[in-house]
Every structure is written in C-alpha cells, then in structure tokens.
Coordinates of C-alpha atoms in Angstrom, one line a residue:
M1235 CA 0.0 0.0 0.0
R1236 CA 1.3 3.4 -1.0
S1237 CA 0.9 6.5 1.2
E1238 CA -1.8 9.0 0.3
S1239 CA 0.8 11.8 0.0
V1240 CA 2.8 9.8 -2.6
A1241 CA -0.3 9.3 -4.7
L1242 CA -1.1 13.0 -4.6
R1243 CA 2.5 14.0 -5.5
Q1244 CA 2.4 11.7 -8.6
L1245 CA -0.4 13.6 -10.1
S1246 CA 0.9 15.4 -13.2
A1247 CA 0.7 19.1 -13.6
E1248 CA -1.7 20.0 -16.4
G1249 CA 1.2 21.6 -18.3
D1250 CA 3.0 18.2 -18.4
I1251 CA 0.6 15.4 -19.4
P1252 CA 2.5 12.2 -20.3
P1253 CA 1.0 9.7 -22.6
T1254 CA -0.8 6.8 -20.9
K1255 CA 1.4 3.7 -20.4
P1256 CA 1.5 1.2 -23.2
R1257 CA -1.1 -1.5 -22.9
S1258 CA 1.7 -4.2 -22.7
E1259 CA 3.1 -2.5 -19.5
R1260 CA -0.4 -2.3 -17.9
L1261 CA -1.0 -6.0 -18.7
K1262 CA 2.4 -6.9 -17.2
A1263 CA 1.6 -5.0 -14.1
L1264 CA -1.8 -6.7 -13.7
A1265 CA -0.2 -10.1 -14.0
T1266 CA 2.8 -9.6 -11.8
E1267 CA 1.9 -7.2 -9.0
E1268 CA -0.4 -7.6 -6.0
F1269 CA -3.1 -4.9 -5.5
D1270 CA -5.0 -3.7 -2.5
L1271 CA -8.1 -3.4 -4.6
L1272 CA -9.4 -4.7 -7.9
I1273 CA -12.4 -2.9 -9.2
I1274 CA -14.5 -4.7 -11.9
G1275 CA -16.4 -2.2 -14.1
G1276 CA -15.4 1.0 -15.7
G1277 CA -18.6 3.0 -15.5
V1278 CA -18.7 6.2 -13.6
T1279 CA -19.0 4.4 -10.2
G1280 CA -16.0 2.1 -10.9
A1281 CA -13.8 4.8 -12.4
G1282 CA -14.7 7.2 -9.6
S1283 CA -14.0 4.5 -7.0
A1284 CA -10.6 3.8 -8.6
R1285 CA -9.6 7.5 -8.5
D1286 CA -10.8 7.9 -4.9
A1287 CA -9.0 4.7 -3.7
V1288 CA -5.6 5.5 -5.4
L1289 CA -5.7 9.0 -4.1
R1290 CA -6.1 7.6 -0.5
G1291 CA -2.9 5.6 -1.1
L1292 CA -4.3 2.2 -2.1
K1293 CA -2.8 0.2 -4.9
V1294 CA -5.6 -0.1 -7.4
A1295 CA -6.4 -2.1 -10.5
L1296 CA -9.5 -1.4 -12.6
V1297 CA -10.7 -3.6 -15.5
E1298 CA -13.6 -3.0 -17.8
R1299 CA -15.1 -5.5 -20.2
E1300 CA -15.7 -3.1 -23.1
D1301 CA -14.7 0.6 -22.7
F1302 CA -15.1 3.2 -20.0
A1303 CA -18.7 4.4 -19.9
S1304 CA -19.7 1.9 -22.6
G1305 CA -22.9 1.0 -20.7
T1306 CA -25.3 3.2 -18.7
S1307 CA -22.7 5.9 -18.1
S1308 CA -22.8 7.0 -21.8
R1309 CA -26.5 6.7 -22.3
S1310 CA -28.0 9.1 -19.7
S1311 CA -29.8 12.4 -19.9
R1312 CA -26.4 14.0 -19.5
L1313 CA -27.6 15.9 -16.4
I1314 CA -26.1 16.6 -13.0
H1315 CA -29.2 17.5 -11.1
G1316 CA -30.7 17.6 -7.7
G1317 CA -33.6 15.4 -8.7
L1318 CA -36.6 17.7 -8.5
R1319 CA -38.9 14.9 -9.5
Y1320 CA -37.7 12.8 -6.6
L1321 CA -39.5 15.2 -4.2
E1322 CA -42.8 13.7 -5.3
H1323 CA -41.7 10.3 -3.9
G1324 CA -40.4 11.8 -0.7
H1325 CA -36.7 11.1 -1.4
L1326 CA -35.5 14.3 0.4
G1327 CA -32.2 12.9 1.5
L1328 CA -31.2 12.0 -2.0
V1329 CA -32.2 15.5 -3.3
F1330 CA -30.1 17.1 -0.6
E1331 CA -27.1 14.9 -1.3
S1332 CA -27.5 15.4 -5.1
S1333 CA -27.7 19.2 -4.7
I1334 CA -24.5 19.3 -2.8
E1335 CA -22.8 17.1 -5.4
R1336 CA -24.1 19.3 -8.2
R1337 CA -22.4 22.4 -6.6
R1338 CA -19.2 20.5 -6.0
L1339 CA -18.9 19.2 -9.6
L1340 CA -19.6 22.6 -11.0
Q1341 CA -16.4 23.7 -9.2
L1342 CA -14.2 20.6 -9.7
A1343 CA -15.0 20.0 -13.4
P1344 CA -16.3 23.3 -14.8
H1345 CA -15.5 22.2 -18.3
L1346 CA -17.6 19.0 -18.0
V1347 CA -20.4 20.3 -15.7
R1348 CA -22.0 23.6 -16.5
P1349 CA -25.2 25.4 -15.4
L1350 CA -28.4 24.7 -17.3
A1351 CA -31.6 26.7 -17.0
F1352 CA -34.9 24.7 -17.1
V1353 CA -38.4 26.0 -17.8
W1354 CA -41.4 24.1 -16.4
P1355 CA -44.7 25.2 -18.1
V1356 CA -47.9 24.5 -16.3
Y1357 CA -51.2 23.9 -18.2
A1358 CA -54.8 23.7 -17.1
G1359 CA -55.5 20.4 -15.4
A1360 CA -51.9 19.4 -15.1
R1361 CA -51.0 16.8 -12.5
V1362 CA -48.6 19.3 -10.9
P1363 CA -50.5 22.7 -10.6
R1364 CA -48.6 26.0 -10.2
W1365 CA -48.9 26.2 -6.4
K1366 CA -47.5 22.7 -6.0
L1367 CA -44.7 23.4 -8.5
N1368 CA -43.7 26.6 -6.7
A1369 CA -43.8 24.9 -3.3
G1370 CA -41.6 22.1 -4.7
L1371 CA -39.1 24.5 -6.2
M1372 CA -38.9 26.5 -3.0
L1373 CA -38.1 23.2 -1.2
Y1374 CA -35.6 22.3 -4.0
D1375 CA -33.7 25.5 -3.5
A1376 CA -33.8 25.1 0.3
L1377 CA -32.4 21.6 0.0
S1378 CA -29.5 23.1 -1.9
L1379 CA -29.0 25.5 1.0
F1380 CA -29.9 28.2 -1.4
R1381 CA -26.5 27.7 -3.1
N1382 CA -27.7 26.8 -6.6
V1383 CA -26.6 28.7 -9.6
K1384 CA -29.7 30.9 -9.2
G1385 CA -32.9 30.7 -7.3
Y1386 CA -36.1 29.6 -9.0
Q1387 CA -38.3 32.3 -10.7
R1388 CA -42.0 32.2 -11.1
L1389 CA -43.2 32.9 -14.6
N1390 CA -46.6 34.1 -15.7
R1391 CA -48.1 33.1 -19.0
E1392 CA -46.6 36.0 -20.9
Q1393 CA -43.1 35.5 -19.5
L1394 CA -43.1 31.9 -20.2
H1395 CA -44.3 32.3 -23.8
Q1396 CA -41.6 34.9 -24.3
S1397 CA -39.0 32.5 -23.0
E1398 CA -40.1 29.6 -25.1
P1399 CA -42.3 30.9 -28.0
G1400 CA -42.6 27.5 -29.6
L1401 CA -44.6 26.1 -26.7
R1402 CA -48.3 25.4 -27.0
T1403 CA -50.2 28.4 -25.5
D1404 CA -53.6 26.7 -25.3
G1405 CA -54.3 26.2 -21.6
L1406 CA -51.0 27.6 -20.5
K1407 CA -51.2 29.0 -17.0
G1408 CA -47.6 30.0 -16.4
G1409 CA -44.7 28.1 -14.8
A1410 CA -41.2 28.6 -13.5
R1411 CA -37.6 28.7 -14.3
Y1412 CA -35.0 26.8 -12.2
Y1413 CA -31.4 25.6 -12.5
D1414 CA -29.6 22.4 -12.7
A1415 CA -26.5 21.4 -14.7
A1416 CA -25.6 19.6 -17.9
T1417 CA -22.6 17.3 -18.4
D1418 CA -20.9 15.0 -20.9
D1419 CA -21.6 11.7 -19.2
A1420 CA -19.0 9.6 -21.0
R1421 CA -16.2 12.2 -20.6
L1422 CA -17.0 12.6 -16.9
T1423 CA -16.5 8.9 -16.6
L1424 CA -13.3 9.1 -18.6
A1425 CA -11.9 11.9 -16.5
N1426 CA -12.2 9.7 -13.4
A1427 CA -10.5 6.8 -15.2
L1428 CA -7.7 9.1 -16.4
G1429 CA -7.4 10.7 -12.9
A1430 CA -7.0 7.2 -11.4
S1431 CA -4.4 6.2 -14.0
E1432 CA -2.4 9.4 -13.6
A1433 CA -2.4 8.9 -9.8
G1434 CA -0.9 5.4 -10.2
A1435 CA -3.8 3.0 -10.7
V1436 CA -3.5 0.3 -13.4
V1437 CA -6.6 0.8 -15.6
L1438 CA -7.5 -1.5 -18.5
N1439 CA -10.5 -1.4 -20.9
H1440 CA -11.5 -4.2 -23.2
A1441 CA -10.6 -6.8 -20.5
S1442 CA -13.2 -9.0 -18.7
V1443 CA -13.3 -11.1 -15.6
Q1444 CA -13.9 -14.7 -16.5
R1445 CA -14.0 -16.1 -13.0
L1446 CA -13.0 -15.1 -9.4
D1447 CA -9.9 -16.6 -7.8
V1448 CA -11.2 -18.0 -4.5
V1449 CA -8.8 -19.3 -1.9
D1450 CA -10.0 -20.9 1.3
G1451 CA -13.4 -19.4 0.7
K1452 CA -12.2 -15.9 0.1
A1453 CA -11.9 -14.0 -3.2
R1454 CA -8.2 -13.2 -3.6
G1455 CA -8.3 -12.0 -7.2
A1456 CA -9.7 -12.8 -10.6
I1457 CA -8.9 -14.4 -13.9
V1458 CA -9.0 -11.7 -16.6
V1459 CA -9.0 -12.0 -20.4
D1460 CA -7.6 -9.2 -22.5
H1461 CA -10.0 -9.0 -25.5
L1462 CA -7.5 -7.2 -27.7
T1463 CA -4.7 -9.8 -27.4
G1464 CA -6.5 -12.9 -26.1
Q1465 CA -4.0 -13.0 -23.2
Q1466 CA -5.3 -14.5 -19.9
L1467 CA -3.9 -13.5 -16.6
T1468 CA -4.6 -13.7 -12.9
V1469 CA -4.9 -10.4 -11.0
R1470 CA -4.2 -10.7 -7.3
A1471 CA -6.0 -8.4 -4.9
R1472 CA -6.7 -8.1 -1.2
A1473 CA -10.2 -6.7 -1.9
I1474 CA -12.6 -6.8 -4.9
V1475 CA -15.4 -4.4 -5.8
N1476 CA -18.1 -5.3 -8.2
A1477 CA -19.1 -2.0 -9.8
T1478 CA -20.6 -3.3 -13.0
G1479 CA -24.0 -1.7 -12.7
P1480 CA -26.6 -3.6 -14.7
W1481 CA -24.1 -6.4 -15.2
S1482 CA -23.5 -6.8 -11.4
D1483 CA -25.7 -9.9 -11.0
E1484 CA -23.5 -11.7 -13.6
I1485 CA -20.4 -11.1 -11.3
R1486 CA -22.5 -12.2 -8.3
K1487 CA -23.1 -15.5 -10.1
L1488 CA -19.3 -15.9 -10.5
D1489 CA -19.0 -15.3 -6.8
A1490 CA -21.7 -17.9 -6.0
P1491 CA -21.9 -20.4 -8.9
G1492 CA -25.4 -21.8 -9.3
G1493 CA -26.9 -18.9 -7.3
N1494 CA -29.8 -16.9 -8.4
A1495 CA -28.7 -13.4 -7.7
H1496 CA -31.2 -10.6 -8.4
A1497 CA -29.9 -7.6 -6.5
V1498 CA -30.4 -5.3 -9.4
R1499 CA -33.6 -4.5 -11.3
G1500 CA -33.1 -2.8 -14.6
S1501 CA -35.0 0.3 -15.6
K1502 CA -34.8 1.1 -19.3
G1503 CA -34.4 4.8 -20.3
V1504 CA -34.6 5.9 -24.0
H1505 CA -33.6 9.2 -25.5
V1506 CA -33.8 10.5 -29.1
A1507 CA -31.8 13.4 -30.7
V1508 CA -33.5 15.7 -33.3
P1509 CA -32.2 18.9 -34.9
R1510 CA -32.6 21.7 -32.5
K1511 CA -34.1 24.0 -35.1
R1512 CA -37.1 21.6 -35.4
L1513 CA -38.3 22.4 -31.8
G1514 CA -36.5 25.8 -31.4
N1515 CA -36.2 25.4 -27.7
H1516 CA -34.0 28.1 -26.0
D1517 CA -33.4 26.4 -22.7
A1518 CA -34.1 23.0 -21.2
L1519 CA -37.7 22.1 -20.5
T1520 CA -39.3 19.9 -17.9
L1521 CA -42.6 18.5 -19.1
L1522 CA -45.3 16.1 -18.0
S1523 CA -46.1 13.8 -20.8
P1524 CA -49.8 14.0 -21.8
K1525 CA -49.7 10.3 -22.5
D1526 CA -49.0 9.1 -19.0
G1527 CA -48.1 12.2 -16.9
R1528 CA -44.5 11.2 -16.2
V1529 CA -41.7 13.7 -16.1
M1530 CA -39.7 14.1 -19.3
F1531 CA -37.1 16.5 -20.5
V1532 CA -36.3 18.5 -23.7
L1533 CA -32.6 19.3 -23.5
P1534 CA -30.4 21.6 -25.6
A1535 CA -27.3 19.9 -26.9
D1536 CA -25.6 22.4 -29.3
D1537 CA -27.3 21.9 -32.7
F1538 CA -29.4 19.1 -31.3
T1539 CA -32.3 18.7 -28.9
I1540 CA -32.4 15.5 -26.8
I1541 CA -35.9 14.3 -25.8
G1542 CA -36.1 11.8 -23.0
T1543 CA -36.7 9.7 -21.2
T1544 CA -38.8 6.7 -20.8
E1545 CA -38.7 4.6 -17.7
T1546 CA -39.9 1.0 -17.9
S1547 CA -38.7 -2.2 -16.1
T1548 CA -36.8 -4.4 -18.5
R1549 CA -35.2 -7.8 -18.6
A1550 CA -33.1 -7.0 -21.7
H1551 CA -29.5 -7.8 -21.5
P1552 CA -27.5 -4.6 -20.8
A1553 CA -25.3 -5.1 -23.9
E1554 CA -28.3 -5.5 -26.2
V1555 CA -30.8 -3.0 -24.9
R1556 CA -32.0 -0.5 -27.6
A1557 CA -34.8 1.9 -28.3
S1558 CA -37.9 0.5 -29.9
E1559 CA -40.3 2.1 -32.3
T1560 CA -42.8 2.3 -29.4
D1561 CA -40.3 4.2 -27.3
V1562 CA -39.5 6.6 -30.1
A1563 CA -43.2 7.2 -30.9
Y1564 CA -43.9 8.0 -27.2
L1565 CA -41.2 10.6 -27.1
L1566 CA -42.1 12.3 -30.4
E1567 CA -45.8 12.4 -29.6
S1568 CA -45.1 13.8 -26.2
A1569 CA -42.9 16.5 -27.6
N1570 CA -45.3 17.4 -30.4
A1571 CA -48.1 17.9 -27.8
F1572 CA -46.1 20.8 -26.4
F1573 CA -44.5 22.1 -29.6
P1574 CA -47.5 22.0 -32.0
E1575 CA -45.7 23.6 -34.9
A1576 CA -42.8 21.1 -34.8
H1577 CA -44.7 18.1 -36.3
L1578 CA -41.8 15.8 -35.4
T1579 CA -41.8 12.6 -37.3
R1580 CA -39.7 9.5 -37.3
E1581 CA -37.5 11.0 -40.1
D1582 CA -36.5 13.8 -37.8
V1583 CA -34.7 11.4 -35.4
V1584 CA -30.9 11.6 -35.9
S1585 CA -30.2 9.0 -33.3
A1586 CA -31.9 7.0 -30.5
W1587 CA -30.4 5.1 -27.7
A1588 CA -31.3 3.3 -24.5
G1589 CA -29.6 2.6 -21.2
I1590 CA -30.4 0.5 -18.2
R1591 CA -30.5 2.2 -14.8
P1592 CA -29.1 -0.4 -12.4
L1593 CA -31.6 0.3 -9.6
S1594 CA -31.2 -1.6 -6.4
A1595 CA -33.9 -4.2 -6.1
S1596 CA -34.5 -3.2 -2.5
G1597 CA -35.2 0.4 -3.7
Y1598 CA -38.6 -0.7 -5.2
H1599 CA -40.1 -1.1 -1.7
G1600 CA -42.8 -3.5 -2.8
T1601 CA -43.8 -1.6 -5.9
T1602 CA -43.1 -2.5 -9.6
D1603 CA -43.0 1.1 -10.7
A1604 CA -39.4 2.0 -11.8
G1605 CA -40.2 5.7 -11.7
S1606 CA -40.9 5.7 -8.0
A1607 CA -38.1 3.3 -7.1
S1608 CA -35.3 4.9 -4.9
R1609 CA -32.1 6.1 -6.6
E1610 CA -30.2 5.6 -3.4
H1611 CA -27.2 3.2 -3.6
H1612 CA -26.6 0.1 -1.6
I1613 CA -23.3 -1.8 -0.8
D1614 CA -23.3 -5.4 0.2
L1615 CA -20.5 -7.9 1.1
S1616 CA -20.7 -11.5 -0.3
P1617 CA -19.6 -14.5 1.7
T1618 CA -16.3 -14.6 -0.2
G1619 CA -15.7 -10.9 0.6
V1620 CA -16.6 -9.2 -2.7
L1621 CA -18.1 -5.8 -2.2
A1622 CA -20.9 -4.9 -4.7
I1623 CA -22.6 -1.5 -5.2
S1624 CA -26.0 -1.1 -6.8
G1625 CA -28.4 1.8 -7.4
G1626 CA -27.4 5.4 -7.3
K1627 CA -27.3 8.0 -10.1
L1628 CA -24.8 9.9 -12.2
T1629 CA -25.0 13.0 -10.1
T1630 CA -24.0 11.2 -6.9
Y1631 CA -21.2 9.0 -8.4
R1632 CA -18.6 10.6 -6.2
V1633 CA -20.5 9.9 -3.0
M1634 CA -21.0 6.3 -4.2
A1635 CA -17.3 6.0 -4.8
R1636 CA -16.5 7.5 -1.4
D1637 CA -18.7 5.0 0.3
V1638 CA -17.2 2.1 -1.7
V1639 CA -13.7 3.0 -0.7
D1640 CA -14.8 3.6 2.9
A1641 CA -16.2 0.0 2.8
V1642 CA -12.9 -1.3 1.3
E1643 CA -10.8 0.3 4.0
K1644 CA -13.1 -1.2 6.7
H1645 CA -12.8 -4.6 4.9
L1646 CA -9.0 -4.3 4.9
G1647 CA -8.9 -3.3 8.5
Q1648 CA -7.5 0.1 7.8
P1649 CA -8.5 3.5 9.3
R1650 CA -10.9 5.5 7.2
R1651 CA -9.4 8.5 5.5
K1652 CA -11.1 11.5 4.0
A1653 CA -11.8 11.3 0.2
P1654 CA -9.5 13.7 -1.6
T1655 CA -12.0 13.9 -4.4
E1656 CA -14.0 16.4 -2.3
S1657 CA -11.6 19.2 -3.3
L1658 CA -9.3 17.9 -6.0
P1659 CA -10.3 19.0 -9.5
L1660 CA -10.8 16.3 -12.1
P1661 CA -8.2 16.2 -15.0
G1662 CA -8.7 19.4 -17.0
G1663 CA -10.7 21.0 -14.3
D1664 CA -8.1 23.5 -13.1
I1665 CA -9.8 26.4 -14.9
P1666 CA -10.0 29.7 -12.9
D1667 CA -12.4 31.3 -15.4
L1668 CA -14.2 29.2 -18.0
N1669 CA -15.4 32.1 -20.0
A1670 CA -11.8 33.4 -20.3
E1671 CA -10.7 29.9 -21.4
L1672 CA -13.4 29.8 -24.0
A1673 CA -12.3 33.2 -25.3
A1674 CA -8.7 32.2 -25.5
A1675 CA -9.6 29.0 -27.4
R1676 CA -11.6 31.0 -29.9
D1677 CA -8.7 33.3 -30.5
V1678 CA -6.3 30.4 -31.1
V1679 CA -8.5 28.0 -33.0
G1680 CA -10.4 30.5 -35.0
D1681 CA -13.6 28.5 -35.2
A1682 CA -16.0 29.1 -32.4
A1683 CA -17.8 25.7 -32.4
T1684 CA -14.5 23.8 -32.4
A1685 CA -13.0 26.0 -29.7
T1686 CA -16.1 25.6 -27.5
H1687 CA -16.0 21.8 -28.0
L1688 CA -12.3 21.5 -27.2
V1689 CA -12.6 23.4 -23.9
R1690 CA -15.7 21.6 -22.9
A1691 CA -14.2 18.2 -23.6
Y1692 CA -10.6 18.7 -22.5
G1693 CA -10.7 21.6 -20.1
S1694 CA -7.3 23.1 -19.5
R1695 CA -5.7 20.4 -21.7
W1696 CA -7.3 21.7 -24.9
R1697 CA -4.1 23.5 -26.0
R1698 CA -2.2 20.2 -26.0
V1699 CA -4.8 18.7 -28.3
W1700 CA -4.9 21.6 -30.7
A1701 CA -1.1 21.8 -30.8
L1702 CA -1.2 18.5 -32.7
T1703 CA -2.6 20.5 -35.7
R1704 CA 0.5 22.7 -35.7
E1705 CA 2.7 19.6 -36.0
D1706 CA 0.5 18.1 -38.8
A1707 CA -1.9 20.5 -40.5
S1708 CA -4.0 17.5 -41.8
L1709 CA -5.1 16.8 -38.2
A1710 CA -7.2 20.0 -38.3
R1711 CA -9.6 18.4 -40.7
P1712 CA -13.1 17.6 -39.4
L1713 CA -14.0 14.0 -38.6
A1714 CA -17.6 14.6 -39.8
P1715 CA -18.9 17.5 -41.9
G1716 CA -20.7 20.2 -39.9
L1717 CA -19.5 18.9 -36.5
P1718 CA -16.7 20.4 -34.4
Y1719 CA -14.7 17.2 -34.0
R1720 CA -11.2 17.2 -35.5
A1721 CA -8.7 14.4 -36.6
A1722 CA -6.3 15.6 -33.9
E1723 CA -8.6 14.2 -31.3
A1724 CA -8.2 10.7 -32.7
V1725 CA -4.4 11.0 -32.1
W1726 CA -4.9 12.4 -28.6
G1727 CA -7.4 9.7 -27.9
V1728 CA -4.9 7.0 -28.8
T1729 CA -1.9 8.5 -27.0
H1730 CA -3.6 10.0 -23.9
E1731 CA -7.2 8.7 -23.5
L1732 CA -7.0 4.9 -23.7
V1733 CA -8.6 4.7 -27.2
H1734 CA -8.2 1.3 -28.8
T1735 CA -11.1 1.1 -31.1
L1736 CA -13.2 3.3 -33.4
S1737 CA -16.1 2.9 -31.0
D1738 CA -14.0 4.2 -28.1
L1739 CA -13.4 7.4 -30.1
L1740 CA -16.6 8.0 -32.0
I1741 CA -19.2 6.9 -29.5
R1742 CA -17.7 7.7 -26.1
R1743 CA -14.7 10.1 -26.3
L1744 CA -16.7 12.1 -28.8
K1745 CA -20.4 12.3 -29.6
V1746 CA -20.0 11.7 -33.4
A1747 CA -22.3 8.6 -33.5
F1748 CA -25.0 10.5 -31.6
E1749 CA -25.0 13.5 -34.0
T1750 CA -24.8 11.9 -37.5
R1751 CA -27.5 10.2 -39.4
D1752 CA -25.1 7.5 -40.5
L1753 CA -24.2 6.9 -36.8
G1754 CA -20.5 7.9 -37.5
R1755 CA -19.8 5.5 -40.3
G1756 CA -18.4 8.2 -42.5
A1757 CA -16.3 9.6 -39.7
A1758 CA -15.0 6.1 -39.0
Q1759 CA -13.2 6.1 -42.3
V1760 CA -11.4 9.4 -41.5
A1761 CA -10.6 8.3 -38.0
A1762 CA -9.3 4.9 -39.1
E1763 CA -6.8 6.6 -41.4
V1764 CA -5.4 8.5 -38.4
M1765 CA -5.5 5.7 -35.9
A1766 CA -4.3 2.8 -38.1
P1767 CA -0.6 3.7 -38.2
R1768 CA -0.6 4.6 -34.5
L1769 CA -2.2 1.4 -33.4
G1770 CA -0.4 -0.9 -35.9
W1771 CA -3.4 -1.8 -37.9
D1772 CA -2.7 -3.2 -41.4
E1773 CA -5.2 -3.0 -44.2
A1774 CA -7.0 -6.2 -43.2
E1775 CA -7.2 -5.1 -39.5
T1776 CA -8.4 -1.6 -40.5
R1777 CA -11.3 -3.2 -42.5
R1778 CA -12.1 -5.4 -39.5
Q1779 CA -12.2 -2.4 -37.2
L1780 CA -14.5 -0.6 -39.6
D1781 CA -16.8 -3.6 -39.7
T1782 CA -16.8 -3.9 -35.9
Y1783 CA -17.6 -0.2 -35.6
A1784 CA -20.6 -0.6 -37.9
S1785 CA -21.8 -3.5 -35.8
D1786 CA -21.4 -1.6 -32.6
A1787 CA -23.3 1.5 -33.9
L1788 CA -26.2 -0.7 -35.0
R1789 CA -26.2 -2.6 -31.7
I1790 CA -26.4 0.6 -29.7
F1791 CA -28.4 3.0 -32.0
G1792 CA -30.5 0.6 -33.9
I1793 CA -34.3 0.9 -33.3
D1794 CA -36.2 -2.4 -32.7
S1795 CA -39.4 -2.8 -34.6
A1796 CA -41.2 -4.2 -31.5
E1797 CA -40.8 -3.8 -27.7
S1798 CA -38.1 -6.0 -26.3

C-alpha cells in the first residue's frame, strides 16, 4: 500500500501530461503485482472509486469488459441535477445529497459540468399545478441550502411564452424557471479513469473477468482475459469491488456459482436526438407527458435537442438494450403535444439510444414502478468478501465512490481516510475562469464551435490537443462535416485517452455517433486513417475495425421494430 501523499504527488501538472502507459506495460503490471483493490467495471462508479482509492494511497487495478462508460454511463440524460422529480416520492435525503454534489462538480469540473436553465410550463388540469410546483421549487432551493446557480423564478403566462415561444399556449397558465447542470456523461467517466491512471492506478479497458480466484473461501483476485490480445492473466488483490452496474448480477453469479442473484432490477431509459431547429427550444424544459403524466425533458445539446426519457422495467441484456419504435413514438408524440408547430416525425430522429439504470432491487419497496423506485445506492458484502454496489445515479457517483472506498478500508482493517475527491479537480478542471478559457480558445482555434468543444471536452488540456494540428496540418480536418470534432482528437485519444477502437473514439470520447444520421460510419473512415498507423493496424485489420464499428453502432443505436 502506498501513502496518500505519494499518490497525490504523482499527479501530473496540467502543463505536463505524459501519454498513458503502453497496454503491454499495464497487462504486465496486472499479471505480476499484487493490489490492495481490484475494481470490476469501468462505468462512472467504478472509475470514480478507482480514483478515490488510489488518491487515498491504495494500490488499485481497474478492469472494464468493453470501454469506460460503454454501458449506462454514456446513455444518460447528461444531467447533473438535484432530482426535482424525486421530491414527489419523498426522497428528500437523495435530493439534498444530489444538490451538494451538483455544486461540487460545477467547481471541480467546470469544463464538463455547466449550469443549465430549465423552464417548467404548467397547463390547465396538469398533475402538478402551479402552487405545487412553486412549493416544490422552494423546497428544491432550500435543500441546496440556497447555493444553486440561481434561485427559481415564477413565470406568468406571458413571461413563459416569451422564454419559449414554440410552446403550446392553449391552456398555458404560467410556470417557473429553475437551474440544474448539464454534463458529458462519457467524458465525466473518462476523466475519473484518467485521474485514477495518472495517480498510479492500473486501468484497462477491453478486458473482462472470467472467474474469481477464490482461496480458502475468500476471493483473492480474478482471472482476466484481454480481448485485444487474447491474453489470460490472474490479477491478485486483497479486496474486490463489483461496480458493473446492470451487469452486477453476472459477477455475483461468478461469486456464487449456481446462485440466483437478483440484487439489481433494470429500468430502461430511452432518448432521441433531433435537430434543435425543429423544436426551437432556447433552454431545457421539464414537461409532464400528456400520454401518462410522467416527467420528461427537452434538453439543448448544441445543434441538437435531446428528448427523454422513458422509464420502464426491463429484462433486456445490458449489452443489447436498444430503443424500440414504441419508445420513439412515445417521445415524439409527447414533444409534439407541447410544440405543435414542430410536427416531429420518425424522419427527424438523428439517433436514438437506450440505457439500463441499475436500480437496487431493495429500492422498489414492494412496488413494480421503476419511476418511484429509490435512486439511493446500496453496498453489500458477499460470503467470499466481494463488495458490490448497486443503485445510485450519475450526479452522486462521487459519493458512491467514497462510500465504496470507505467499505474497502473497513474490509481491509484500515483506518478510514477522507476522500481527496471532495476538493481535487478532475483532470482538465483547473480552470479559474471558464469564459476566459473559451475566449482564449476562440482566438487560437479560429472556429467558435470547435473552440467551445475543445474546452468543454478537455478543459485546461485543450491546448495540447490543438497543438497537434501545428505539427501536422492534416489533423485539423473535421471527422464529420458540420461537426466540431477534428482528426487531432483521434491522435490524442490513442496517446492520452486509452482509445483502442473506433467505437471508443466516436461513441464515447466524442459524440459523433449520436450526432450523425449514418451513426458515425463516414467519420470512422477518416478516424481509421489517423488511428491505423498509431495502433499498428494493417489493411485487413483496418477493414475489420470498420466492420466492428458498424456493428457496434447498429447494436447501440438501432431501433427495434417491436418492444423487447
């Protein structure tokens, strides 16, 4: 076990960011060293736990079957929010905790988490009338200790129409404006994985646990297979954490062969992206679907609007869950009810995706309604000593990680230490003034959209990414027409962001697949040209990678004809 101070000193200054260690070195370390902690699962909870643990001085390994954020952590509503709708179900503690974390993340990752204004219109006969909405928003602000970006504002009918002129005015009574925050969910996860790696953790994507290594009834490691080389190795660890989200019951079954573990109940959430000009929304909107009265969002995402989300219990496998035509129709019909001039149709959908919220089965409290199930997290310890975390939400990932590492320290018989993540910025987050950083990027890059993207994606590290275009002017070319993503980002992804496949780059490091009607297939051709010589792909391997990308894009973004 290393000391906490050593781990903190090893953090690189943002001006000197070394490339990530070669995969061969990381594989060797996994096979030959003994770790205090092995974390299975590279979603936001696993990556956040790895960063927290290594910063406390633990020797940490993190393995992920596909890629960081390849599951639920890249398929969310991209919100860091207090959870206003959870007030209806009485989850005051979760709202309070979420509000604190929202404020903290706005400070520690200002490039990745930024304020977002929401408008909530109220119509005649709505399930939530104006008085109830105002009371709820007053409580919402109070639970944030009145430290939100801004306090909520009541809006009369005229003010609300002026704010969002595209909204239906028939029956409109007024509403309110309140504030939460938006994020890039996949890059927030990546920032934690990179932060863990830069502090000394050994992190490896595209490597899965095949079985646990149980000695005298206690888990002492795991058999891991590297999917890129086929290499099998044994990782030794004094403690193991199962942070695989909707896959966690599969790891539980490895822990207890023949068992029937059902600690997680999946809740399916679907989103669609449409061109923003079709709705013309200025800010985000919180709406009550006229189809069933559930809360849904209309969210600005640069040139796109995201409409979401559904919430239905599902037994679909996490790797195969997709949107269905029924899901898409529900979201479009709900949006059209509020934006009558939009006339959204299936042809307006640029992309659609689904994720599974890994809700703790105990959070349902006897009900089958996923919408009312608690988002609070739960940690349990198996007979072999494997710690598993279930439940939770993106906003509170850092608290979940803290609680996981607290449990690990207790399991190892070590004194509990304070989580350094409470005050240490995420990689790229050391930005004194985000607006000044954006202005500087616009001056250097010359294109406002690209400059904004670079700062939001890489934070203080954007200069290092853009500097690659000075070394090779061809790297300034776009990956996809009309989008701000540049070829230089493919190089940076390979050298500094653990990119090994086209899907790593175009689906998770960047949002290309979400924002192109061909789901990034055209961009994959450009990216492959850049990545192939840097990853040693010959012509045959490059073709295989392109075919694999096309399959991945269809698996994630394809729309099923019937409900699955």
